[in-house]
PDB file of C-alpha atoms in Angstrom:
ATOM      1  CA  UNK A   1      46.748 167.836 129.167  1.00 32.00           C
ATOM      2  CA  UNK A   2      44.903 171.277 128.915  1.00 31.00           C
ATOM      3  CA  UNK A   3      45.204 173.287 125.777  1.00 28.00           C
ATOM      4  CA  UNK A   4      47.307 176.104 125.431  1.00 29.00           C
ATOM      5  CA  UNK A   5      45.726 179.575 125.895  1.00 31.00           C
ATOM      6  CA  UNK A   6      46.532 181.471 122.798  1.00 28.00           C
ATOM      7  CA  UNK A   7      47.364 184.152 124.673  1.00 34.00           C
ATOM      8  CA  UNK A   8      50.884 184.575 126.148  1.00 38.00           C
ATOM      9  CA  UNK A   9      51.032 187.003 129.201  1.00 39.00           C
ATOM     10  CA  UNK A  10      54.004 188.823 130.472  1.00 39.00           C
ATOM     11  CA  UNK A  11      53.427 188.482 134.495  1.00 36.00           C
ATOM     12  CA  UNK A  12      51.354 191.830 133.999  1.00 35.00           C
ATOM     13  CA  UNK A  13      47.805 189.958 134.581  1.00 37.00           C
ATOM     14  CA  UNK A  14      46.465 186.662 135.076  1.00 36.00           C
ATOM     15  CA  UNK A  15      43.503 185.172 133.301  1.00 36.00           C
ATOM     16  CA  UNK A  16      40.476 186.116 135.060  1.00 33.00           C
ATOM     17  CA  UNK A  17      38.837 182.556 134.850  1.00 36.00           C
ATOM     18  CA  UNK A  18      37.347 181.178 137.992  1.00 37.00           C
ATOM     19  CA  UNK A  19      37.096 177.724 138.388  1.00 41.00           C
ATOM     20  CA  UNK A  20      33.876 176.833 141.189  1.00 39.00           C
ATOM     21  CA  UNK A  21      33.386 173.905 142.018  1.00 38.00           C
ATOM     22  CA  UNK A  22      29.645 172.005 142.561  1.00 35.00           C
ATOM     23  CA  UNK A  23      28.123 173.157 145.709  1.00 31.00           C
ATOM     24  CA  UNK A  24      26.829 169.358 145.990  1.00 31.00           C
ATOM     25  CA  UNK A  25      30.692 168.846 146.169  1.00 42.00           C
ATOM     26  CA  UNK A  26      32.361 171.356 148.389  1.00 49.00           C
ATOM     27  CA  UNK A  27      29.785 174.066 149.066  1.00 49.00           C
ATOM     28  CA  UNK A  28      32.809 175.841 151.042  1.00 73.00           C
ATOM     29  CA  UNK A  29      35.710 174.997 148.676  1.00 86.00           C
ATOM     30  CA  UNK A  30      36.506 177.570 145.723  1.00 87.00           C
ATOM     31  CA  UNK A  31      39.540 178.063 143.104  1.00 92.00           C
ATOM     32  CA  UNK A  32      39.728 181.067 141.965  1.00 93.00           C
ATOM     33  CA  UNK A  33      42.473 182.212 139.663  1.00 89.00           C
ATOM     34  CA  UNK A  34      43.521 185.531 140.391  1.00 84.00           C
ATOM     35  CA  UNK A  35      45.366 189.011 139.431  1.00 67.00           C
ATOM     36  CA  UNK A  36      49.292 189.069 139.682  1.00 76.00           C
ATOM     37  CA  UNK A  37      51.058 192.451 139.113  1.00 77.00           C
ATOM     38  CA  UNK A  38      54.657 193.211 138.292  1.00 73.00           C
ATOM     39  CA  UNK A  39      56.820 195.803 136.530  1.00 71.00           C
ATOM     40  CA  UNK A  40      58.225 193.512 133.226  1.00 65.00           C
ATOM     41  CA  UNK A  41      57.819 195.156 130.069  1.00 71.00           C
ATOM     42  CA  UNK A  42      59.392 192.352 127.464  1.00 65.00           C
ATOM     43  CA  UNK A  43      57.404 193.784 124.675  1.00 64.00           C
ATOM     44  CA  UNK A  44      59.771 196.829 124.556  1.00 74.00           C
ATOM     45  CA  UNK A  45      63.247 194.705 124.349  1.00 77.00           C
ATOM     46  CA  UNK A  46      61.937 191.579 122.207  1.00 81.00           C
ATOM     47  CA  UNK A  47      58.925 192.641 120.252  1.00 77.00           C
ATOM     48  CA  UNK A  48      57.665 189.497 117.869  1.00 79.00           C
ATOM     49  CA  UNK A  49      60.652 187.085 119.177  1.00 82.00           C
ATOM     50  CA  UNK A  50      59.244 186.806 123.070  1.00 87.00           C
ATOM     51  CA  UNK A  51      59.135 184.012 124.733  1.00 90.00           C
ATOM     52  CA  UNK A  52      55.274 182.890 125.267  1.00 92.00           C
ATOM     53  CA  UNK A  53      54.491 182.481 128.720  1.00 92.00           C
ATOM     54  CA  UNK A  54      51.226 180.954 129.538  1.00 94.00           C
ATOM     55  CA  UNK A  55      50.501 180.978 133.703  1.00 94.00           C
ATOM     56  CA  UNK A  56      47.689 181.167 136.321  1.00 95.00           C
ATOM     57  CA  UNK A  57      47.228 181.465 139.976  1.00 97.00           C
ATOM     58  CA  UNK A  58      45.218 180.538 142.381  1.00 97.00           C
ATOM     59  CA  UNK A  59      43.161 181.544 144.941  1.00 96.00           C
ATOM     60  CA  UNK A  60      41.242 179.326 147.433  1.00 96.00           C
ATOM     61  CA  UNK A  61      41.327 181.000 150.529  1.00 94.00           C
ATOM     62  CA  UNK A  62      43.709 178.761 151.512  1.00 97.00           C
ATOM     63  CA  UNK A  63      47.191 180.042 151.983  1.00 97.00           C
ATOM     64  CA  UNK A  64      48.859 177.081 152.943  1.00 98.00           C
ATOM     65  CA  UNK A  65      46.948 175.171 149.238  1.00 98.00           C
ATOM     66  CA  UNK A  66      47.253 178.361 147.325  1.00 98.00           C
ATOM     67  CA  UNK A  67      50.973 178.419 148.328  1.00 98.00           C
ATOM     68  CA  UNK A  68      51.831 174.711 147.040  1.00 99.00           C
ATOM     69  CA  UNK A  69      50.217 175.061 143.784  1.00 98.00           C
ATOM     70  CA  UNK A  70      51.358 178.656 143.066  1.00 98.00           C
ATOM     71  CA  UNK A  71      55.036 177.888 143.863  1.00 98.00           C
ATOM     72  CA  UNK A  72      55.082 174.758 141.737  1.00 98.00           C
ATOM     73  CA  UNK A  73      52.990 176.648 139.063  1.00 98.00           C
ATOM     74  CA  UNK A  74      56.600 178.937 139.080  1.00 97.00           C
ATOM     75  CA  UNK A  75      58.636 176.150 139.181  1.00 97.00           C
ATOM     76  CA  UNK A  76      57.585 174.998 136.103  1.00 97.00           C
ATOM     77  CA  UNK A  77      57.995 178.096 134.135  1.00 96.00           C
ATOM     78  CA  UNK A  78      61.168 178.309 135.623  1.00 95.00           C
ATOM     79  CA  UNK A  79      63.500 177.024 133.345  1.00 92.00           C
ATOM     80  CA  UNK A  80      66.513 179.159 133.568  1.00 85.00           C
ATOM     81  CA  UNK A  81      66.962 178.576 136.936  1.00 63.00           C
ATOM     82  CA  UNK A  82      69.941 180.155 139.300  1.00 63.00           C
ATOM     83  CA  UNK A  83      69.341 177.810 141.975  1.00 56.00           C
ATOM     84  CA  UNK A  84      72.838 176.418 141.787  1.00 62.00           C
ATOM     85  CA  UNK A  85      74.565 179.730 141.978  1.00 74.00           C
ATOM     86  CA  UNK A  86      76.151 181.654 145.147  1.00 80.00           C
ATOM     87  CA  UNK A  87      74.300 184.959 143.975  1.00 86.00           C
ATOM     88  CA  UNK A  88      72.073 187.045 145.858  1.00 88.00           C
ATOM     89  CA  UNK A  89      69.261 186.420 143.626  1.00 88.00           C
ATOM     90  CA  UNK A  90      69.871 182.317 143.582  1.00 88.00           C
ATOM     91  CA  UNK A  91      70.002 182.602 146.990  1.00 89.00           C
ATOM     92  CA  UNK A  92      66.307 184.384 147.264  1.00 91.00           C
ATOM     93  CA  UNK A  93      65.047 182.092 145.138  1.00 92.00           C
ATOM     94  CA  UNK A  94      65.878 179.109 147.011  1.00 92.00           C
ATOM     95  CA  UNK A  95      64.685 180.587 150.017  1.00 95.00           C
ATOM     96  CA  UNK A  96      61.090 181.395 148.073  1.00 96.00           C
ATOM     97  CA  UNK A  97      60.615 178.144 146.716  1.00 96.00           C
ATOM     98  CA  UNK A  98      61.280 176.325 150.322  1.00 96.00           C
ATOM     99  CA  UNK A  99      58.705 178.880 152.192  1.00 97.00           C
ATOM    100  CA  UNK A 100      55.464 176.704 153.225  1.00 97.00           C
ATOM    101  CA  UNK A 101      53.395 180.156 152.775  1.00 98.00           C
ATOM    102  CA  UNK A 102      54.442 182.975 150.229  1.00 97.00           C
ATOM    103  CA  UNK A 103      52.570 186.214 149.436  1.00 96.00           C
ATOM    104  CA  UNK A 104      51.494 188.133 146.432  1.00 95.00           C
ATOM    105  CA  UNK A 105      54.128 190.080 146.315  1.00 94.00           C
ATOM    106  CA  UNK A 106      56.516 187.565 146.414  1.00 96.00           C
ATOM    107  CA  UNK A 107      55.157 185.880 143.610  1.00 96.00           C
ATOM    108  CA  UNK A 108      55.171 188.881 141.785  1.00 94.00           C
ATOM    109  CA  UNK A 109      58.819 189.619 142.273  1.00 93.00           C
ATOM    110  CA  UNK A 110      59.529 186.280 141.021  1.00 94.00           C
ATOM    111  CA  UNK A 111      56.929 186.052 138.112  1.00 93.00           C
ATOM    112  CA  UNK A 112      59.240 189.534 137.028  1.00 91.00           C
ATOM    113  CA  UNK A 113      62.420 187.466 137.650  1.00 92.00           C
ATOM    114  CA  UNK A 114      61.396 184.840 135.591  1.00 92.00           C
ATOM    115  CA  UNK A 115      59.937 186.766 132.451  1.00 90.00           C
ATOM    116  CA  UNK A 116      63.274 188.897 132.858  1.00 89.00           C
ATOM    117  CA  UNK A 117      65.312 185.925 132.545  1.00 90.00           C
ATOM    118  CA  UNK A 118      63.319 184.256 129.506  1.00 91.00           C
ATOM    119  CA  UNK A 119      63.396 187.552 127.553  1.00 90.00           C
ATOM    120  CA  UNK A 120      66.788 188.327 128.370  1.00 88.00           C
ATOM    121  CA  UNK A 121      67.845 184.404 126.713  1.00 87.00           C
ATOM    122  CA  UNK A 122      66.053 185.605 123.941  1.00 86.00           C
ATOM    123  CA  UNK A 123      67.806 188.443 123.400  1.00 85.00           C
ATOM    124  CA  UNK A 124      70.745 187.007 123.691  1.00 84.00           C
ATOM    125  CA  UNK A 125      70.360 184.651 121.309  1.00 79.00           C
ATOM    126  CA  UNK A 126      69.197 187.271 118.764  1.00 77.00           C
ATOM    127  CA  UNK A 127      72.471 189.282 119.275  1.00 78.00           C
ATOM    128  CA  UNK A 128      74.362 186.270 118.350  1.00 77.00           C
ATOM    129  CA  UNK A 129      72.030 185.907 114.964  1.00 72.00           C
ATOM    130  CA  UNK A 130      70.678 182.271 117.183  1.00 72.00           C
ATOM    131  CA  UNK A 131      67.208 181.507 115.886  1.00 67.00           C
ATOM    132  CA  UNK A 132      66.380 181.139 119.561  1.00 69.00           C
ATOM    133  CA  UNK A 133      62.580 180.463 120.849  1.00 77.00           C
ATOM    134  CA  UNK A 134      61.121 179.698 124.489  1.00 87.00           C
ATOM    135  CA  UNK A 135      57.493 178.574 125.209  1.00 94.00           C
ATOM    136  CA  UNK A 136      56.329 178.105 128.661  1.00 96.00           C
ATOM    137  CA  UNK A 137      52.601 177.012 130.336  1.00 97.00           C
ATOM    138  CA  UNK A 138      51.578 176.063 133.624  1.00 98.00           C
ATOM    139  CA  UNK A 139      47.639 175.801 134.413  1.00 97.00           C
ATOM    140  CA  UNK A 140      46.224 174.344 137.586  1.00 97.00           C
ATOM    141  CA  UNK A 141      43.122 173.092 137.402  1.00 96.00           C
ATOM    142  CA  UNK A 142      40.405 171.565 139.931  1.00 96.00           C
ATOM    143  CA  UNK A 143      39.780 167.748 139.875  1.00 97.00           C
ATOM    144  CA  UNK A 144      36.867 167.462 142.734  1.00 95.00           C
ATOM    145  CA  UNK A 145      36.752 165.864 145.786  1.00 94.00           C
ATOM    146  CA  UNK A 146      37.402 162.282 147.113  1.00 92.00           C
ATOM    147  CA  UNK A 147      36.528 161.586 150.673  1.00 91.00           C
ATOM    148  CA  UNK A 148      36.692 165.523 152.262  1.00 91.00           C
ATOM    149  CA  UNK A 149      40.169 165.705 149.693  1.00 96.00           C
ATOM    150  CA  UNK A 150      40.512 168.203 147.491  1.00 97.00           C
ATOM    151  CA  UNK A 151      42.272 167.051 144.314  1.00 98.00           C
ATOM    152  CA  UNK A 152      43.873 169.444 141.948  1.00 98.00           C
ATOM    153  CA  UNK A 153      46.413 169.186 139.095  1.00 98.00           C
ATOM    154  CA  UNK A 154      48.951 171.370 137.181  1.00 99.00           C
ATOM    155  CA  UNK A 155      48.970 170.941 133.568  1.00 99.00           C
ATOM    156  CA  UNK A 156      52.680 172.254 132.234  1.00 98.00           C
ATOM    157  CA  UNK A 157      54.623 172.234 128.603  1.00 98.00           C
ATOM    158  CA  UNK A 158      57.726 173.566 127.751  1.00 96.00           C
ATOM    159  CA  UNK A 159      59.707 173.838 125.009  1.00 93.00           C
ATOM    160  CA  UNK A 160      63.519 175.288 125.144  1.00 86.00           C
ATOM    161  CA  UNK A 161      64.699 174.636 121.109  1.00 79.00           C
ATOM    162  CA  UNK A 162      65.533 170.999 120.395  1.00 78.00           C
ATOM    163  CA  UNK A 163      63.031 168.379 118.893  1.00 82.00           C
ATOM    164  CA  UNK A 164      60.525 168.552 120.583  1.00 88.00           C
ATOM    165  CA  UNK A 165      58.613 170.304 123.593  1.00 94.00           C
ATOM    166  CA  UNK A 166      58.013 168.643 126.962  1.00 95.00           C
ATOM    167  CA  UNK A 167      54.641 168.205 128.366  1.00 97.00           C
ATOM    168  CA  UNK A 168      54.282 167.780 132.217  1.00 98.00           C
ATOM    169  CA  UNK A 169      51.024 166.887 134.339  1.00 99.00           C
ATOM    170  CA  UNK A 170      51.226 166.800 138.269  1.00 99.00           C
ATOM    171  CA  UNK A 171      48.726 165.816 140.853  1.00 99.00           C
ATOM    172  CA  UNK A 172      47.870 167.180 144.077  1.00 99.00           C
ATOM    173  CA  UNK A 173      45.541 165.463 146.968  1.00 99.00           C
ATOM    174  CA  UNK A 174      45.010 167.846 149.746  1.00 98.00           C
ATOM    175  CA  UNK A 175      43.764 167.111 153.241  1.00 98.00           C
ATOM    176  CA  UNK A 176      42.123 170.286 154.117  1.00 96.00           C
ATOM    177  CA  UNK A 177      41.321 169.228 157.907  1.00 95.00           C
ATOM    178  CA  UNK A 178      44.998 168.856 158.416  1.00 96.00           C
ATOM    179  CA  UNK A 179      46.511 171.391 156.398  1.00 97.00           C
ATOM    180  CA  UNK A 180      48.449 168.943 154.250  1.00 97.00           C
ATOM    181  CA  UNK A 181      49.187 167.320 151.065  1.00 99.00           C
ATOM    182  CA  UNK A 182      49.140 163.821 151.307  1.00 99.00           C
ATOM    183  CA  UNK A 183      51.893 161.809 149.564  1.00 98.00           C
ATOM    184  CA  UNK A 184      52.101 158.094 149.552  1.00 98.00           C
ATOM    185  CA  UNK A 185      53.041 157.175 152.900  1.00 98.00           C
ATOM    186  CA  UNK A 186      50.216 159.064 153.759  1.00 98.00           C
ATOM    187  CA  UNK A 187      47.344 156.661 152.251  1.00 98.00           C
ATOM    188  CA  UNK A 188      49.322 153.191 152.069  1.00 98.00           C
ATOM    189  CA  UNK A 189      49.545 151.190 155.035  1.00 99.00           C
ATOM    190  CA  UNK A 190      52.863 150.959 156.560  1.00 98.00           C
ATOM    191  CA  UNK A 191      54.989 148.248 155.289  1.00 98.00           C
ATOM    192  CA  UNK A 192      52.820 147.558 151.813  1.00 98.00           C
ATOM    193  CA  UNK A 193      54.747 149.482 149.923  1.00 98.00           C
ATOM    194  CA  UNK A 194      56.726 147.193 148.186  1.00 98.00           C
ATOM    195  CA  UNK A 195      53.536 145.297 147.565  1.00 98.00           C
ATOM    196  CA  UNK A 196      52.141 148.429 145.915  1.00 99.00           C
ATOM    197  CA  UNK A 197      55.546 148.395 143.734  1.00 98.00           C
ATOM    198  CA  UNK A 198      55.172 144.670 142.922  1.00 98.00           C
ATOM    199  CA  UNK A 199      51.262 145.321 141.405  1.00 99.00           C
ATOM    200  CA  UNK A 200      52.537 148.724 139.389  1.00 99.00           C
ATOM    201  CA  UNK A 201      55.019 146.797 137.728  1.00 98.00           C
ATOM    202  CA  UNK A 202      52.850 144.385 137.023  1.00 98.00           C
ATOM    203  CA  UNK A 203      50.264 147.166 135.370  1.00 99.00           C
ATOM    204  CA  UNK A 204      53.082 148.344 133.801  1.00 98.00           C
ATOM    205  CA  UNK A 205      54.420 145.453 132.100  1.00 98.00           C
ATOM    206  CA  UNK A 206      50.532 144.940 131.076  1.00 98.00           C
ATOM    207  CA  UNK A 207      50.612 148.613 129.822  1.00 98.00           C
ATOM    208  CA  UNK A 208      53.884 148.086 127.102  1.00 98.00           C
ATOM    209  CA  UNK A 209      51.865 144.706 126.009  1.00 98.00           C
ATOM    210  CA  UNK A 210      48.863 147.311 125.450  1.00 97.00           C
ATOM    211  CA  UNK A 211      51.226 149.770 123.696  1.00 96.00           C
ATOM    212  CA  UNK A 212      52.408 146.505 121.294  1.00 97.00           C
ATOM    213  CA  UNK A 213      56.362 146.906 122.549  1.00 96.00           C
ATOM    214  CA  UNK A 214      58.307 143.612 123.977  1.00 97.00           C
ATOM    215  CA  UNK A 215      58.333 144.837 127.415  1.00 97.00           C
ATOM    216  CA  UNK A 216      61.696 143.579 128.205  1.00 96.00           C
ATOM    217  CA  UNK A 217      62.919 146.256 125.594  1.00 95.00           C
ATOM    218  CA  UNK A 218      62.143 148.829 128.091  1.00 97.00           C
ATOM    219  CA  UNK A 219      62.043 147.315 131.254  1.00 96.00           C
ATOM    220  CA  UNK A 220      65.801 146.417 130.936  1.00 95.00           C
ATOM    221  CA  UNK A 221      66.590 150.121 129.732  1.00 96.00           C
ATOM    222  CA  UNK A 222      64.542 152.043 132.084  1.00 97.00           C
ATOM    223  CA  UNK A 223      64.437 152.034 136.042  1.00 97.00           C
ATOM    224  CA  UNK A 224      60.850 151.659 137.448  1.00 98.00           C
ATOM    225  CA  UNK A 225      60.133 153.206 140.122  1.00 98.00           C
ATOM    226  CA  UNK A 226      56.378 154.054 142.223  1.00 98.00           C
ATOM    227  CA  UNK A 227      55.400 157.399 141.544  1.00 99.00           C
ATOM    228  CA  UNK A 228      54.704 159.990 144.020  1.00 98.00           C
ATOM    229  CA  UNK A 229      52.087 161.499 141.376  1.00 99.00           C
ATOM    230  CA  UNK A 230      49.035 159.433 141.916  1.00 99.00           C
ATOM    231  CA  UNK A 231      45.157 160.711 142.175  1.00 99.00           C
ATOM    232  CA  UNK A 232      42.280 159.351 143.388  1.00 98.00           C
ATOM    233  CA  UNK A 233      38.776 158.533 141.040  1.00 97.00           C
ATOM    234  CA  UNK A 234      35.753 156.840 140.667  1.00 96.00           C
ATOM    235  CA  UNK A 235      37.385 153.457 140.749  1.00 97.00           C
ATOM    236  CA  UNK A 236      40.898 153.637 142.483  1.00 98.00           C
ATOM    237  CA  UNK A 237      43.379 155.401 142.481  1.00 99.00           C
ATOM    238  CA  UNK A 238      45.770 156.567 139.069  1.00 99.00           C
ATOM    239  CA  UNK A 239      49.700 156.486 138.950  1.00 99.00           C
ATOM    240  CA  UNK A 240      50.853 159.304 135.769  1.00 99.00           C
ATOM    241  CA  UNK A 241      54.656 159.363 135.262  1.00 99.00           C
ATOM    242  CA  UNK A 242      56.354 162.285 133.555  1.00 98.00           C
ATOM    243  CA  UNK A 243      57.966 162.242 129.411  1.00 98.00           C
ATOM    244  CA  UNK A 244      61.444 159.960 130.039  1.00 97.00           C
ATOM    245  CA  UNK A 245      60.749 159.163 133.742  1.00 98.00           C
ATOM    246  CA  UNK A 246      60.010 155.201 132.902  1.00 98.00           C
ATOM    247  CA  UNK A 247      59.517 155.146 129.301  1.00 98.00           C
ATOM    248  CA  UNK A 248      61.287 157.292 126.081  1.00 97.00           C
ATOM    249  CA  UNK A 249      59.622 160.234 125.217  1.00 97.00           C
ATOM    250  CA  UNK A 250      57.438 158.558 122.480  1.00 96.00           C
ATOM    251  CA  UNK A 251      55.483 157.249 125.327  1.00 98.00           C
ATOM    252  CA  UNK A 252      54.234 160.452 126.747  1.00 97.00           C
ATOM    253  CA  UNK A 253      52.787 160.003 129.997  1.00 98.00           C
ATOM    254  CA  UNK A 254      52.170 156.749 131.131  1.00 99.00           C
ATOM    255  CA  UNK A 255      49.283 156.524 133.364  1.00 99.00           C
ATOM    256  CA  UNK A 256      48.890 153.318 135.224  1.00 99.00           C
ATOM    257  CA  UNK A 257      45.835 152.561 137.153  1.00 99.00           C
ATOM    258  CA  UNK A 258      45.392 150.559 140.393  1.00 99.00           C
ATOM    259  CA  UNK A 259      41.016 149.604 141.132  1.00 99.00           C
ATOM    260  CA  UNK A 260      40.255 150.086 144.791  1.00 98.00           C
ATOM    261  CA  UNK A 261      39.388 146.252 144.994  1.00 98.00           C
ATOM    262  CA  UNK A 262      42.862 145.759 144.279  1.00 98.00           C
ATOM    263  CA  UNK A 263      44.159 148.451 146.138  1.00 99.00           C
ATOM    264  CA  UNK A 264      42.161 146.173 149.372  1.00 98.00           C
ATOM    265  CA  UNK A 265      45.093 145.364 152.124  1.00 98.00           C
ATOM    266  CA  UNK A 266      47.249 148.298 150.488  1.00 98.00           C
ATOM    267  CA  UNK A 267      45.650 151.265 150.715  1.00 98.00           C
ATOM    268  CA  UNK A 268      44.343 152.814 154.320  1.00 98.00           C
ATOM    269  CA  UNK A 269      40.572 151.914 154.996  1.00 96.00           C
ATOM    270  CA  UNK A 270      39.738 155.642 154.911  1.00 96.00           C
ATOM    271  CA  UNK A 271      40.539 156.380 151.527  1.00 96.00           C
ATOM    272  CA  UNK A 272      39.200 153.149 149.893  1.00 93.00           C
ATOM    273  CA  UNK A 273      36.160 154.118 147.717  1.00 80.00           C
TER     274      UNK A 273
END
């Protein structure tokens, strides 16, 4: 996972960092991060007790790309959601977050909603003498390329109170001659699925013997399950699973990895290395 920028911003401005790719790669692919704009102010209502929020944009030229990483880049940071609510702004939100294509001035307006909500938890918890902290990050970042794909990722932590903070790492595989991000049933051929499941488990039952645990010890407390969250490299193709979603936290990420010579009679011919 990337490092945290030391410096928390407040929705005014992103981080003017571009990200270029090798021409050799993708001489007409870019990431650019890119300026965001709203009216928040938390400085003047929480001083020293913000919340740090740590975000960036993106900017490919791509609306449709830009659109799935920026909205999940949001979603991250999101944590005190209103999605479950009947209100006006719940409602909004909802209707933002299931848009294929959103502008800059809708992320704006919810950038502001979201630094409005974090501060105002803050305060809250002040005025009720609650020693209350937030800390939220979500980078994306540019992978390379794989086959005319454009892989990215968005590196994420959060931390509400409690123990401990909760890192997050998601992958994205775009097909940009199709408009599309490919998932799964996109680059396995039909009906090996379970045949991909069968081979994970058995990487992951190799992984807790790695890791020094009796695999049963897990296995019999935690569902497996494929991942959606997989990425293509050098030498096949990587499964990453999220803090808790197979494992206890301890674990952190598990990352289980699949070669393409294995991946022979699974995955589609196209995408085999």
């Amino acid at each position: 996972m990337t490092k945290r920028s030391k410096n928390s911003v407040f929705g005014v401005a992103l981080t003017a960092a571009l990200m270029m790719m090798g021409a050799a790669q993708a001489s007409d692919f870019y990431v650019q991060s890119k300026w965001a704009e709203t009216d928040s102010t938390p400085y003047e209502s929480c001083g020293e007790y913000c919340p740090s929020i740590d975000y960036q944009l993106i900017h490919t030229g791509h609306m449709w790309l830009d659109s799935v990483i920026n909205k999940d880049v949001l979603a991250i940071i999101d944590v005190l959601d209103e999605h479950d609510s009947d209100s006006a702004i719940a409602k909004q939100t909802k209707a933002f977050y299931n848009k294929p294509l959103v502008t800059d001035r809708e992320l704006a307006r919810e950038l502001n909603r979201i630094t409005n909500n974090l501060v105002g938890a803050v305060n809250t918890a002040r005025a009720e003498d609650s020693i209350y902290s937030y800390s939220v990050m979500a980078t994306p970042s540019m992978i390379g390329m794989h086959k005319g794909l454009a892989l990215m990722r968005i590196d994420g932590n959060v931390y509400t109170g409690g123990a401990h903070d909760l890192p997050n790492s998601y992958y994205y595989v775009f097909d940009l001659t199709n408009k599309k991000l490919l998932t799964l049933d996109d680059i396995i051929i039909a009906g090996q699925q379970d045949a991909l499941e069968q081979m994970l488990y058995a990487k992951f039952y190799e992984y807790l013997i790695a890791m020094e645990v009796e695999p049963s010890e897990i296995m019999n407390s935690w569902d497996f399950a494929v991942t959606e969250n997989f990425m293509f490299d050098e030498t096949g193709v990587e499964f990453l699973y999220q803090p808790y979603e197979i494992t206890p936290y301890v674990f952190g990420m598990p990352s289980l990895h699949l070669s393409y010579a294995e991946l022979k009679g699974i995955l589609k011919s196209q995408y085999l290395k």
